[in-house]
Tab-separated table of C-alpha atoms in Angstrom:
chain	number	residue	atom	x	y	z
L	1	MET	CA	-35.773	-32.177	-17.343
L	2	ALA	CA	-36.528	-34.960	-19.828
L	3	GLY	CA	-33.091	-34.578	-21.406
L	4	THR	CA	-31.327	-35.012	-18.041
L	5	ASN	CA	-33.199	-38.250	-17.317
L	6	LYS	CA	-32.135	-39.634	-20.665
L	7	VAL	CA	-28.479	-38.826	-20.010
L	8	GLN	CA	-28.639	-40.821	-16.769
L	9	ARG	CA	-28.951	-44.127	-18.659
L	10	TYR	CA	-25.247	-43.879	-19.544
L	11	HIS	CA	-22.557	-45.053	-17.100
L	12	ALA	CA	-20.266	-42.708	-15.194
L	13	TYR	CA	-16.482	-43.033	-15.060
L	14	PRO	CA	-15.253	-45.295	-12.237
L	15	GLU	CA	-13.182	-42.555	-10.587
L	16	TYR	CA	-13.254	-38.741	-10.494
L	17	LYS	CA	-11.070	-35.955	-9.112
L	18	ASP	CA	-11.666	-32.349	-8.149
L	19	SER	CA	-10.932	-30.153	-11.159
L	20	GLY	CA	-10.018	-27.223	-8.948
L	21	VAL	CA	-12.435	-25.098	-10.972
L	22	GLU	CA	-15.556	-24.214	-8.972
L	23	TRP	CA	-18.026	-24.062	-11.859
L	24	LEU	CA	-16.682	-27.283	-13.439
L	25	GLY	CA	-16.640	-29.584	-10.422
L	26	GLU	CA	-15.201	-33.074	-10.769
L	27	ILE	CA	-13.655	-34.560	-13.906
L	28	PRO	CA	-12.500	-38.135	-14.614
L	29	SER	CA	-9.267	-38.918	-12.784
L	30	GLY	CA	-7.290	-39.484	-15.984
L	31	TRP	CA	-8.191	-36.128	-17.554
L	32	THR	CA	-5.994	-33.033	-17.460
L	33	LEU	CA	-6.636	-29.304	-17.124
L	34	SER	CA	-5.117	-26.712	-19.430
L	35	LYS	CA	-5.690	-23.281	-20.956
L	36	LEU	CA	-6.873	-22.546	-24.456
L	37	ARG	CA	-3.652	-20.649	-25.202
L	38	TYR	CA	-1.612	-23.854	-24.903
L	39	LYS	CA	-3.696	-25.704	-27.485
L	40	PHE	CA	-4.569	-22.977	-30.009
L	41	THR	CA	-2.956	-20.156	-31.921
L	42	PHE	CA	-5.071	-17.073	-32.515
L	43	GLY	CA	-5.599	-14.597	-35.331
L	44	LYS	CA	-8.218	-12.204	-36.618
L	45	GLY	CA	-10.408	-11.952	-39.675
L	46	LEU	CA	-10.123	-9.471	-42.516
L	47	THR	CA	-10.407	-5.780	-41.730
L	48	ILE	CA	-13.318	-5.160	-44.071
L	49	THR	CA	-16.949	-4.010	-44.022
L	50	LYS	CA	-20.136	-5.285	-45.650
L	51	GLU	CA	-19.369	-3.058	-48.634
L	52	ASN	CA	-16.358	-5.259	-49.456
L	53	LEU	CA	-18.513	-8.365	-49.825
L	54	GLN	CA	-19.647	-9.616	-53.232
L	55	ASP	CA	-21.339	-12.623	-54.791
L	56	GLU	CA	-18.217	-14.160	-56.349
L	57	GLY	CA	-14.595	-14.559	-55.323
L	58	VAL	CA	-13.129	-16.145	-52.185
L	59	PRO	CA	-15.777	-17.283	-49.639
L	60	CYS	CA	-15.742	-15.284	-46.413
L	61	ILE	CA	-17.152	-16.165	-42.969
L	62	SER	CA	-18.123	-13.023	-41.068
L	63	TYR	CA	-19.770	-12.731	-37.672
L	64	GLY	CA	-23.252	-12.747	-39.196
L	65	GLU	CA	-22.767	-16.301	-40.447
L	66	VAL	CA	-21.449	-17.326	-37.045
L	67	HIS	CA	-24.429	-15.890	-35.165
L	68	SER	CA	-27.440	-16.617	-37.278
L	69	LYS	CA	-26.965	-18.857	-40.256
L	70	TYR	CA	-25.042	-22.085	-39.951
L	71	GLY	CA	-23.959	-22.379	-36.342
L	72	PHE	CA	-21.861	-25.336	-35.306
L	73	GLU	CA	-20.138	-26.054	-38.614
L	74	ILE	CA	-19.802	-24.465	-42.012
L	75	ASP	CA	-18.887	-25.671	-45.502
L	76	PRO	CA	-18.774	-23.203	-48.429
L	77	ASN	CA	-19.560	-26.101	-50.774
L	78	ILE	CA	-22.947	-26.453	-49.076
L	79	HIS	CA	-23.674	-23.106	-47.438
L	80	LEU	CA	-24.129	-19.936	-49.450
L	81	LEU	CA	-21.501	-17.423	-48.337
L	82	LYS	CA	-20.655	-13.931	-49.456
L	83	CYS	CA	-17.193	-13.517	-50.972
L	84	VAL	CA	-14.313	-11.055	-51.215
L	85	ASN	CA	-12.183	-10.176	-54.218
L	86	GLU	CA	-9.349	-12.602	-54.969
L	87	GLN	CA	-6.937	-9.665	-54.556
L	88	TYR	CA	-7.190	-10.252	-50.793
L	89	LEU	CA	-5.204	-13.482	-51.259
L	90	LYS	CA	-2.032	-11.465	-51.916
L	91	ASN	CA	-1.610	-9.694	-48.579
L	92	ASN	CA	-3.987	-11.354	-46.111
L	93	GLN	CA	-2.697	-14.890	-45.653
L	94	SER	CA	-3.097	-14.641	-41.873
L	95	SER	CA	-6.883	-14.405	-42.289
L	96	LEU	CA	-7.114	-17.504	-44.491
L	97	LEU	CA	-8.694	-20.470	-42.751
L	98	LEU	CA	-7.693	-24.115	-42.577
L	99	LYS	CA	-10.024	-27.072	-42.214
L	100	GLY	CA	-10.785	-27.519	-38.507
L	101	ASP	CA	-10.288	-23.857	-37.583
L	102	ILE	CA	-12.741	-22.340	-35.104
L	103	ILE	CA	-14.175	-18.930	-36.036
L	104	PHE	CA	-15.562	-16.888	-33.124
L	105	ALA	CA	-17.780	-13.831	-33.494
L	106	ASP	CA	-16.023	-11.113	-31.491
L	107	THR	CA	-19.224	-9.242	-30.606
L	108	SER	CA	-22.756	-10.179	-29.633
L	109	GLU	CA	-25.893	-8.153	-28.974
L	110	ASP	CA	-26.831	-10.412	-26.055
L	111	ILE	CA	-24.845	-12.196	-23.366
L	112	ASP	CA	-26.051	-15.644	-24.456
L	113	GLY	CA	-24.538	-15.113	-27.903
L	114	SER	CA	-21.097	-14.440	-26.442
L	115	GLY	CA	-18.789	-17.231	-27.549
L	116	ASN	CA	-20.796	-18.193	-30.621
L	117	PHE	CA	-18.552	-19.889	-33.147
L	118	THR	CA	-18.524	-22.107	-36.191
L	119	GLN	CA	-15.965	-24.627	-37.425
L	120	LEU	CA	-14.751	-24.869	-41.014
L	121	ILE	CA	-15.173	-28.496	-42.118
L	122	SER	CA	-13.929	-28.249	-45.717
L	123	ASP	CA	-10.695	-27.622	-47.592
L	124	GLY	CA	-10.139	-24.764	-50.019
L	125	ALA	CA	-9.519	-21.045	-49.745
L	126	VAL	CA	-11.866	-19.420	-47.217
L	127	PHE	CA	-11.359	-16.164	-45.325
L	128	ALA	CA	-12.437	-15.212	-41.828
L	129	GLY	CA	-14.311	-11.934	-42.259
L	130	TYR	CA	-15.074	-8.879	-40.188
L	131	HIS	CA	-15.623	-9.072	-36.414
L	132	THR	CA	-14.148	-12.569	-36.135
L	133	ILE	CA	-11.366	-14.270	-34.188
L	134	ILE	CA	-9.601	-17.333	-35.576
L	135	ALA	CA	-8.703	-20.123	-33.121
L	136	ARG	CA	-6.434	-22.687	-34.823
L	137	PRO	CA	-5.876	-26.030	-33.053
L	138	GLN	CA	-2.196	-26.926	-32.762
L	139	ASN	CA	-3.135	-30.601	-33.078
L	140	ARG	CA	-5.642	-31.002	-35.878
L	141	LYS	CA	-6.259	-34.749	-35.585
L	142	ASN	CA	-9.329	-34.504	-33.356
L	143	SER	CA	-10.409	-30.984	-34.272
L	144	ARG	CA	-14.031	-32.106	-34.111
L	145	PHE	CA	-13.611	-32.694	-30.378
L	146	TRP	CA	-12.724	-29.027	-29.929
L	147	ALA	CA	-16.017	-27.976	-31.502
L	148	TYR	CA	-17.967	-30.116	-29.047
L	149	LEU	CA	-15.910	-28.912	-26.078
L	150	LEU	CA	-16.253	-25.232	-26.980
L	151	ASP	CA	-20.002	-25.701	-27.493
L	152	CYS	CA	-20.727	-27.192	-24.076
L	153	LYS	CA	-22.521	-25.060	-21.511
L	154	GLU	CA	-19.653	-25.268	-18.999
L	155	PHE	CA	-17.197	-23.691	-21.438
L	156	ARG	CA	-19.725	-21.093	-22.563
L	157	THR	CA	-20.363	-20.156	-18.912
L	158	GLN	CA	-16.730	-19.084	-18.597
L	159	ILE	CA	-17.128	-16.745	-21.539
L	160	ARG	CA	-20.243	-15.123	-20.112
L	161	TYR	CA	-18.366	-14.360	-16.908
L	162	ALA	CA	-15.421	-12.894	-18.836
L	163	VAL	CA	-17.006	-10.749	-21.564
L	164	LYS	CA	-17.571	-7.047	-21.106
L	165	GLY	CA	-20.331	-4.833	-22.384
L	166	VAL	CA	-23.792	-3.426	-21.833
L	167	LYS	CA	-25.628	-3.264	-25.157
L	168	VAL	CA	-22.899	-5.071	-27.103
L	169	PHE	CA	-20.788	-7.813	-25.538
L	170	SER	CA	-17.232	-8.166	-26.801
L	171	ILE	CA	-14.913	-11.150	-26.662
L	172	THR	CA	-11.170	-10.728	-27.223
L	173	GLN	CA	-8.207	-12.960	-27.983
L	174	ALA	CA	-6.965	-12.278	-24.447
L	175	ILE	CA	-10.224	-13.604	-22.983
L	176	LEU	CA	-10.098	-16.718	-25.154
L	177	ARG	CA	-6.448	-17.454	-24.379
L	178	ASN	CA	-7.129	-17.496	-20.645
L	179	LEU	CA	-10.124	-19.850	-20.698
L	180	SER	CA	-9.805	-23.206	-18.937
L	181	ILE	CA	-10.221	-26.473	-20.825
L	182	TRP	CA	-10.235	-30.105	-19.680
L	183	LEU	CA	-8.869	-32.889	-21.819
L	184	PRO	CA	-9.294	-36.650	-22.030
L	185	SER	CA	-6.739	-38.788	-23.854
L	186	LYS	CA	-6.603	-38.705	-27.652
L	187	LEU	CA	-8.299	-42.120	-27.804
L	188	GLU	CA	-11.099	-40.964	-25.495
L	189	GLN	CA	-11.537	-37.877	-27.657
L	190	GLU	CA	-12.124	-40.158	-30.657
L	191	HIS	CA	-14.744	-42.135	-28.720
L	192	ILE	CA	-16.487	-38.921	-27.662
L	193	ILE	CA	-16.497	-37.633	-31.265
L	194	SER	CA	-18.025	-40.893	-32.567
L	195	PHE	CA	-20.660	-40.935	-29.844
L	196	LEU	CA	-21.675	-37.294	-30.232
L	197	ASP	CA	-21.628	-37.370	-34.039
L	198	HIS	CA	-24.048	-40.299	-33.961
L	199	GLU	CA	-26.340	-38.974	-31.240
L	200	THR	CA	-26.472	-35.345	-32.372
L	201	THR	CA	-27.165	-36.423	-35.957
L	202	LYS	CA	-30.222	-38.344	-34.735
L	203	ILE	CA	-31.384	-35.372	-32.696
L	204	ASP	CA	-30.759	-32.911	-35.540
L	205	THR	CA	-32.816	-35.109	-37.875
L	206	LEU	CA	-35.730	-35.047	-35.437
L	207	ILE	CA	-35.410	-31.275	-35.079
L	208	GLU	CA	-35.484	-30.860	-38.867
L	209	LYS	CA	-38.677	-32.931	-39.044
L	210	GLN	CA	-40.372	-30.718	-36.468
L	211	GLN	CA	-39.178	-27.588	-38.282
L	212	HIS	CA	-40.563	-28.997	-41.537
L	213	LEU	CA	-43.878	-29.692	-39.800
L	214	ILE	CA	-44.038	-26.065	-38.637
L	215	GLU	CA	-43.414	-24.859	-42.195
L	216	LEU	CA	-46.170	-27.147	-43.520
L	217	LEU	CA	-48.568	-25.825	-40.886
L	218	LYS	CA	-47.757	-22.240	-41.873
L	219	GLU	CA	-48.349	-23.049	-45.546
L	220	LYS	CA	-51.635	-24.770	-44.729
L	221	ARG	CA	-52.684	-21.815	-42.578
L	222	GLN	CA	-51.971	-19.395	-45.439
L	223	ALA	CA	-53.891	-21.560	-47.916
L	224	VAL	CA	-56.964	-21.857	-45.670
L	225	ILE	CA	-57.058	-18.117	-44.899
L	226	SER	CA	-56.448	-17.215	-48.541
L	227	HIS	CA	-59.364	-19.319	-49.719
L	228	ALA	CA	-61.679	-18.025	-46.991
L	229	VAL	CA	-61.111	-14.299	-47.649
L	230	THR	CA	-61.198	-14.535	-51.461
L	231	LYS	CA	-63.635	-17.403	-52.174
L	232	GLY	CA	-65.731	-17.602	-49.009
L	233	LEU	CA	-66.720	-20.683	-47.024
L	234	ASN	CA	-69.495	-22.051	-49.247
L	235	PRO	CA	-67.982	-24.287	-51.958
L	236	ASN	CA	-71.271	-24.284	-53.922
L	237	VAL	CA	-71.749	-20.526	-54.219
L	238	PRO	CA	-71.840	-19.157	-57.812
L	239	MET	CA	-68.639	-17.307	-58.745
L	240	LYS	CA	-67.888	-14.315	-60.966
L	241	ASP	CA	-64.789	-12.728	-62.434
L	242	SER	CA	-63.667	-9.997	-60.035
L	243	GLY	CA	-62.090	-8.032	-62.873
L	244	VAL	CA	-58.934	-7.878	-60.745
L	245	GLU	CA	-56.078	-10.071	-61.935
L	246	TRP	CA	-54.587	-10.865	-58.524
L	247	LEU	CA	-58.001	-11.758	-57.044
L	248	GLY	CA	-59.412	-13.918	-59.814
L	249	GLU	CA	-62.940	-15.170	-59.226
L	250	VAL	CA	-64.950	-14.162	-56.161
L	251	PRO	CA	-68.448	-15.158	-54.995
L	252	GLU	CA	-71.102	-13.637	-57.234
L	253	HIS	CA	-72.782	-11.703	-54.413
L	254	TRP	CA	-69.522	-10.043	-53.228
L	255	LYS	CA	-68.588	-6.513	-54.203
L	256	VAL	CA	-65.131	-5.424	-55.349
L	257	LEU	CA	-64.201	-1.835	-54.459
L	258	PRO	CA	-61.026	0.223	-53.873
L	259	THR	CA	-59.596	0.264	-50.348
L	260	LYS	CA	-60.396	3.978	-49.945
L	261	ARG	CA	-64.094	3.045	-49.970
L	262	LEU	CA	-63.487	0.893	-46.880
L	263	PHE	CA	-60.956	2.871	-44.844
L	264	ARG	CA	-59.872	6.453	-44.363
L	265	LEU	CA	-56.428	7.685	-43.407
L	266	VAL	CA	-56.344	9.046	-39.829
L	267	THR	CA	-53.677	11.492	-38.643
L	268	GLU	CA	-54.621	12.391	-35.088
L	269	PRO	CA	-51.541	13.472	-33.068
L	270	SER	CA	-51.386	12.614	-29.376
L	271	GLU	CA	-51.151	15.232	-26.650
L	272	THR	CA	-47.873	16.106	-24.912
L	273	ASN	CA	-46.761	14.205	-21.814
L	274	ASN	CA	-49.217	11.424	-22.587
L	275	ASN	CA	-49.150	7.974	-21.069
L	276	HIS	CA	-50.544	6.023	-24.010
L	277	GLU	CA	-49.478	2.485	-24.875
L	278	LEU	CA	-46.783	2.586	-27.556
L	279	LEU	CA	-47.752	0.212	-30.363
L	280	SER	CA	-45.784	-1.100	-33.295
L	281	VAL	CA	-46.501	-3.402	-36.227
L	282	TYR	CA	-44.371	-6.463	-36.957
L	283	THR	CA	-44.180	-8.735	-39.976
L	284	ALA	CA	-44.374	-11.829	-37.764
L	285	VAL	CA	-47.201	-10.974	-35.358
L	286	GLY	CA	-48.946	-7.850	-36.618
L	287	VAL	CA	-49.745	-5.094	-34.097
L	288	ALA	CA	-48.466	-5.441	-30.528
L	289	PRO	CA	-47.324	-3.207	-27.651
L	290	ARG	CA	-43.670	-2.461	-28.260
L	291	LYS	CA	-42.774	-3.177	-24.629
L	292	ASP	CA	-43.925	-6.793	-25.084
L	293	LEU	CA	-41.484	-7.500	-27.913
L	294	GLU	CA	-38.816	-4.870	-27.306
L	295	PRO	CA	-38.369	-4.528	-23.532
L	296	LYS	CA	-36.579	-1.169	-23.776
L	297	GLY	CA	-38.803	0.220	-26.510
L	298	ASN	CA	-41.476	1.864	-24.390
L	299	LYS	CA	-39.052	3.529	-21.964
L	300	ALA	CA	-36.734	5.288	-24.366
L	301	SER	CA	-39.321	6.882	-26.662
L	302	SER	CA	-41.261	10.102	-26.231
L	303	THR	CA	-44.686	9.605	-27.746
L	304	ASP	CA	-45.636	13.284	-27.958
L	305	GLY	CA	-47.216	13.896	-31.349
L	306	TYR	CA	-47.456	10.206	-32.211
L	307	TRP	CA	-50.598	9.071	-34.068
L	308	ILE	CA	-53.547	8.051	-31.907
L	309	VAL	CA	-54.611	4.434	-32.504
L	310	LYS	CA	-58.030	3.077	-31.542
L	311	ARG	CA	-58.977	-0.553	-31.133
L	312	GLY	CA	-60.159	-1.776	-34.542
L	313	ASP	CA	-57.760	0.401	-36.568
L	314	ILE	CA	-55.391	-1.072	-39.129
L	315	ILE	CA	-51.750	0.036	-38.780
L	316	VAL	CA	-49.618	0.053	-41.936
L	317	ASN	CA	-45.847	0.339	-41.938
L	318	LYS	CA	-45.461	2.131	-45.267
L	319	LEU	CA	-41.873	0.936	-45.691
L	320	LEU	CA	-42.530	-2.736	-44.923
L	321	ALA	CA	-46.184	-3.238	-45.886
L	322	TRP	CA	-45.116	-5.386	-48.833
L	323	MET	CA	-43.302	-7.667	-46.359
L	324	GLY	CA	-46.312	-8.093	-44.071
L	325	ALA	CA	-45.889	-5.235	-41.579
L	326	VAL	CA	-49.588	-4.425	-41.458
L	327	GLY	CA	-52.264	-5.498	-39.023
L	328	TYR	CA	-55.366	-5.011	-36.897
L	329	SER	CA	-54.951	-3.320	-33.515
L	330	ASN	CA	-56.571	-4.908	-30.493
L	331	TYR	CA	-55.353	-1.946	-28.449
L	332	ASP	CA	-55.915	1.739	-27.861
L	333	GLY	CA	-52.599	3.584	-27.926
L	334	VAL	CA	-50.202	5.541	-30.104
L	335	THR	CA	-47.777	4.643	-32.850
L	336	SER	CA	-45.008	6.243	-34.869
L	337	PRO	CA	-45.924	8.961	-37.393
L	338	ALA	CA	-43.943	6.851	-39.866
L	339	TYR	CA	-46.953	4.511	-39.936
L	340	ASP	CA	-50.382	5.014	-41.496
L	341	ILE	CA	-53.557	4.515	-39.456
L	342	LEU	CA	-56.590	3.213	-41.372
L	343	ARG	CA	-60.032	3.527	-39.786
L	344	LYS	CA	-63.149	1.930	-41.255
L	345	ILE	CA	-65.735	4.177	-42.915
L	346	ASN	CA	-68.240	1.462	-43.828
L	347	ASP	CA	-69.963	-1.362	-42.006
L	348	ILE	CA	-67.099	-3.827	-42.323
L	349	ASN	CA	-65.116	-6.107	-40.034
L	350	PRO	CA	-61.529	-4.756	-40.050
L	351	LYS	CA	-60.222	-8.147	-38.912
L	352	PHE	CA	-61.314	-9.578	-42.261
L	353	TYR	CA	-58.931	-7.150	-43.960
L	354	HIS	CA	-56.228	-7.868	-41.395
L	355	TYR	CA	-56.179	-11.443	-42.655
L	356	LEU	CA	-56.440	-10.388	-46.293
L	357	PHE	CA	-53.670	-7.769	-46.043
L	358	ARG	CA	-51.239	-10.236	-44.433
L	359	LEU	CA	-51.471	-12.831	-47.203
L	360	ASP	CA	-48.458	-13.348	-49.464
L	361	PHE	CA	-50.281	-12.542	-52.705
L	362	THR	CA	-51.799	-9.370	-51.229
L	363	GLN	CA	-48.331	-8.267	-50.174
L	364	GLN	CA	-47.142	-8.796	-53.733
L	365	GLU	CA	-49.879	-6.419	-54.845
L	366	PHE	CA	-48.765	-3.965	-52.142
L	367	LYS	CA	-45.252	-4.190	-53.543
L	368	ARG	CA	-46.484	-3.505	-57.071
L	369	TRP	CA	-48.151	-0.290	-55.892
L	370	SER	CA	-45.267	0.853	-53.681
L	371	ARG	CA	-42.972	3.703	-54.725
L	372	GLY	CA	-39.208	3.980	-54.294
L	373	ILE	CA	-35.900	3.961	-56.131
L	374	MET	CA	-34.816	0.582	-54.722
L	375	GLU	CA	-36.526	-2.443	-53.201
L	376	MET	CA	-35.664	-1.750	-49.568
L	377	ARG	CA	-36.880	1.852	-49.944
L	378	LEU	CA	-40.295	1.002	-51.358
L	379	ARG	CA	-43.150	2.783	-49.586
L	380	LEU	CA	-46.863	2.089	-49.859
L	381	TYR	CA	-48.623	5.434	-49.424
L	382	PHE	CA	-52.361	5.564	-48.786
L	383	GLU	CA	-52.792	7.348	-52.106
L	384	GLU	CA	-51.799	4.080	-53.790
L	385	LEU	CA	-53.144	1.642	-51.196
L	386	GLY	CA	-56.524	3.349	-51.453
L	387	ARG	CA	-56.704	2.488	-55.159
L	388	ILE	CA	-56.095	-1.250	-54.728
L	389	MET	CA	-59.292	-3.213	-55.341
L	390	MET	CA	-60.505	-5.410	-52.482
L	391	PRO	CA	-63.239	-8.052	-52.164
L	392	ILE	CA	-66.177	-7.059	-49.955
L	393	PRO	CA	-68.455	-9.810	-48.670
L	394	PRO	CA	-71.579	-8.757	-46.749
L	395	LYS	CA	-70.721	-7.743	-43.172
L	396	SER	CA	-72.474	-10.793	-41.706
L	397	GLU	CA	-70.384	-13.066	-43.928
L	398	GLN	CA	-67.191	-11.226	-42.978
L	399	ASP	CA	-67.992	-11.915	-39.327
L	400	ILE	CA	-68.534	-15.630	-39.987
L	401	ILE	CA	-65.290	-15.876	-41.991
L	402	VAL	CA	-63.321	-14.095	-39.255
L	403	GLU	CA	-64.783	-16.375	-36.591
L	404	LYS	CA	-63.860	-19.449	-38.655
L	405	ILE	CA	-60.322	-18.186	-39.271
L	406	GLU	CA	-59.793	-17.398	-35.590
L	407	LYS	CA	-60.796	-20.956	-34.643
L	408	LEU	CA	-58.440	-22.386	-37.259
L	409	GLU	CA	-55.679	-20.010	-36.148
L	410	ASN	CA	-56.044	-21.318	-32.615
L	411	GLN	CA	-55.845	-24.929	-33.799
L	412	TYR	CA	-52.768	-24.306	-35.950
L	413	SER	CA	-51.114	-22.294	-33.183
L	414	GLN	CA	-51.585	-25.169	-30.746
L	415	LEU	CA	-49.991	-27.600	-33.207
L	416	GLU	CA	-47.118	-25.199	-33.882
L	417	ASN	CA	-46.597	-24.708	-30.151
L	418	ILE	CA	-46.405	-28.478	-29.643
L	419	ALA	CA	-43.820	-28.778	-32.435
L	420	THR	CA	-41.862	-25.808	-31.076
L	421	ARG	CA	-41.819	-27.361	-27.609
L	422	GLN	CA	-40.569	-30.630	-29.107
L	423	ILE	CA	-37.720	-28.707	-30.743
L	424	GLU	CA	-36.861	-27.056	-27.402
L	425	LEU	CA	-36.774	-30.436	-25.639
L	426	LEU	CA	-34.600	-31.926	-28.383
L	427	GLN	CA	-32.218	-28.980	-28.186
L	428	GLU	CA	-32.044	-29.391	-24.400
L	429	ARG	CA	-31.307	-33.071	-24.936
L	430	ARG	CA	-28.549	-32.213	-27.426
L	431	THR	CA	-26.976	-29.670	-25.069
L	432	ALA	CA	-27.141	-32.086	-22.127
L	433	LEU	CA	-25.521	-34.910	-24.102
L	434	ILE	CA	-22.667	-32.743	-25.357
L	435	SER	CA	-21.964	-31.382	-21.880
L	436	ALA	CA	-22.181	-34.814	-20.263
L	437	ALA	CA	-19.784	-36.373	-22.783
L	438	VAL	CA	-17.137	-33.636	-22.935
L	439	THR	CA	-17.049	-33.096	-19.150
L	440	GLY	CA	-16.842	-36.808	-18.376
L	441	LYS	CA	-20.199	-37.077	-16.614
L	442	ILE	CA	-20.811	-40.119	-18.815
L	443	ASP	CA	-18.267	-42.705	-19.980
L	444	VAL	CA	-18.584	-43.461	-23.702
L	445	ARG	CA	-15.262	-45.291	-24.126
L	446	HIS	CA	-17.073	-48.579	-24.725
L	447	TRP	CA	-20.015	-47.126	-26.622
L	448	VAL	CA	-20.861	-48.852	-29.910
L	449	ALA	CA	-23.241	-47.422	-32.478
L	450	PRO	CA	-26.476	-49.441	-32.537
L	451	THR	CA	-27.386	-51.399	-35.636
L	452	ASP	CA	-30.334	-50.332	-37.786
L	453	SER	CA	-32.579	-52.924	-36.145
L	454	GLU	CA	-31.532	-51.778	-32.665
L	455	SER	CA	-32.181	-48.144	-33.596
């Protein structure tokens, strides 16, 4: 790997010894082996549920923040956290965190997430929340070193061997206490912290730039598609007022008609004991076979009585249409009766409306027409969707616009894939550096941060 080659430019320690741990191998001769229980005390987070969380009060780090939001480190002064009532301060001191504490999520939905943690890097009252384990270093001087050690792939491998579960993987205090750790001297720990802080900051900055590039590409993609399906491709064509506020002006030769003049609602149940492809619609990708994105999805479901879908249909998730769960089907198959199937009734290109329906401003219009007592219960029924006015270019122009969009989509996808691959390589580089430094594969005792000109 590219990351591994880069690591090799650093020097190794002059002498190593067998660690006595098969999966760890050799460690520098001056390092020692220990167990986590000798270096940490352990506790648990608050016994609460999501219903106990609120917008104000004492910040609270629950397992959701550990898994998906902030990762390696967390600071309530920077990161937006849910809170609990200040009344919890009276009788829950054991769940209050100190700067440098490690907060583990005690459950994970996949084996790779087992051992996910974050470290509190600020002072002030902060609670560990539900489904968390607190690991408090007995020596807090180099608490940053612990974060790097616990994040390395060798330590995480131990956890994956130790956790139990099938659909949900659980980690316990007993498992954590018994995990092996390897320790350089306090001075070496300081050198490792300085080295990794410098190197990972550089890598994280590069990752952020690639992530920003991906966001810019997505915005550009939306803007190009939006202009194409509402204004056309000819910048010199005469325009007219569409009479529809959210559409604005459209080309003079385009029609504007309600959706029910373009599509009809189809409710054709499948036969029993069928073997049709089970399809679903996703906000991120549109329509796809469920087995491709949810490996267990096609096996566990009976599709008897599900709606028949034909290639060219539009599938609408009534509950999530306003969030983008709508799209063109490239497949014959079946889908849940919870979804609506739209089939064209005029000479139109349904892919044109796939692109139109998945635009942000169209989704806002979907939301306006949706019914429900609260936002997450809003449903867009065909009765309302059918009344929403849509632009209708001539069929030949729809085909040209779709062809143009598909070419642009391919170009943007290639650029996004390149940026995504760069992020993967940088993350591999980061992981390799952390592991190499905290396991002693490289010697950073004499490392000095380069000057600006050297960088």
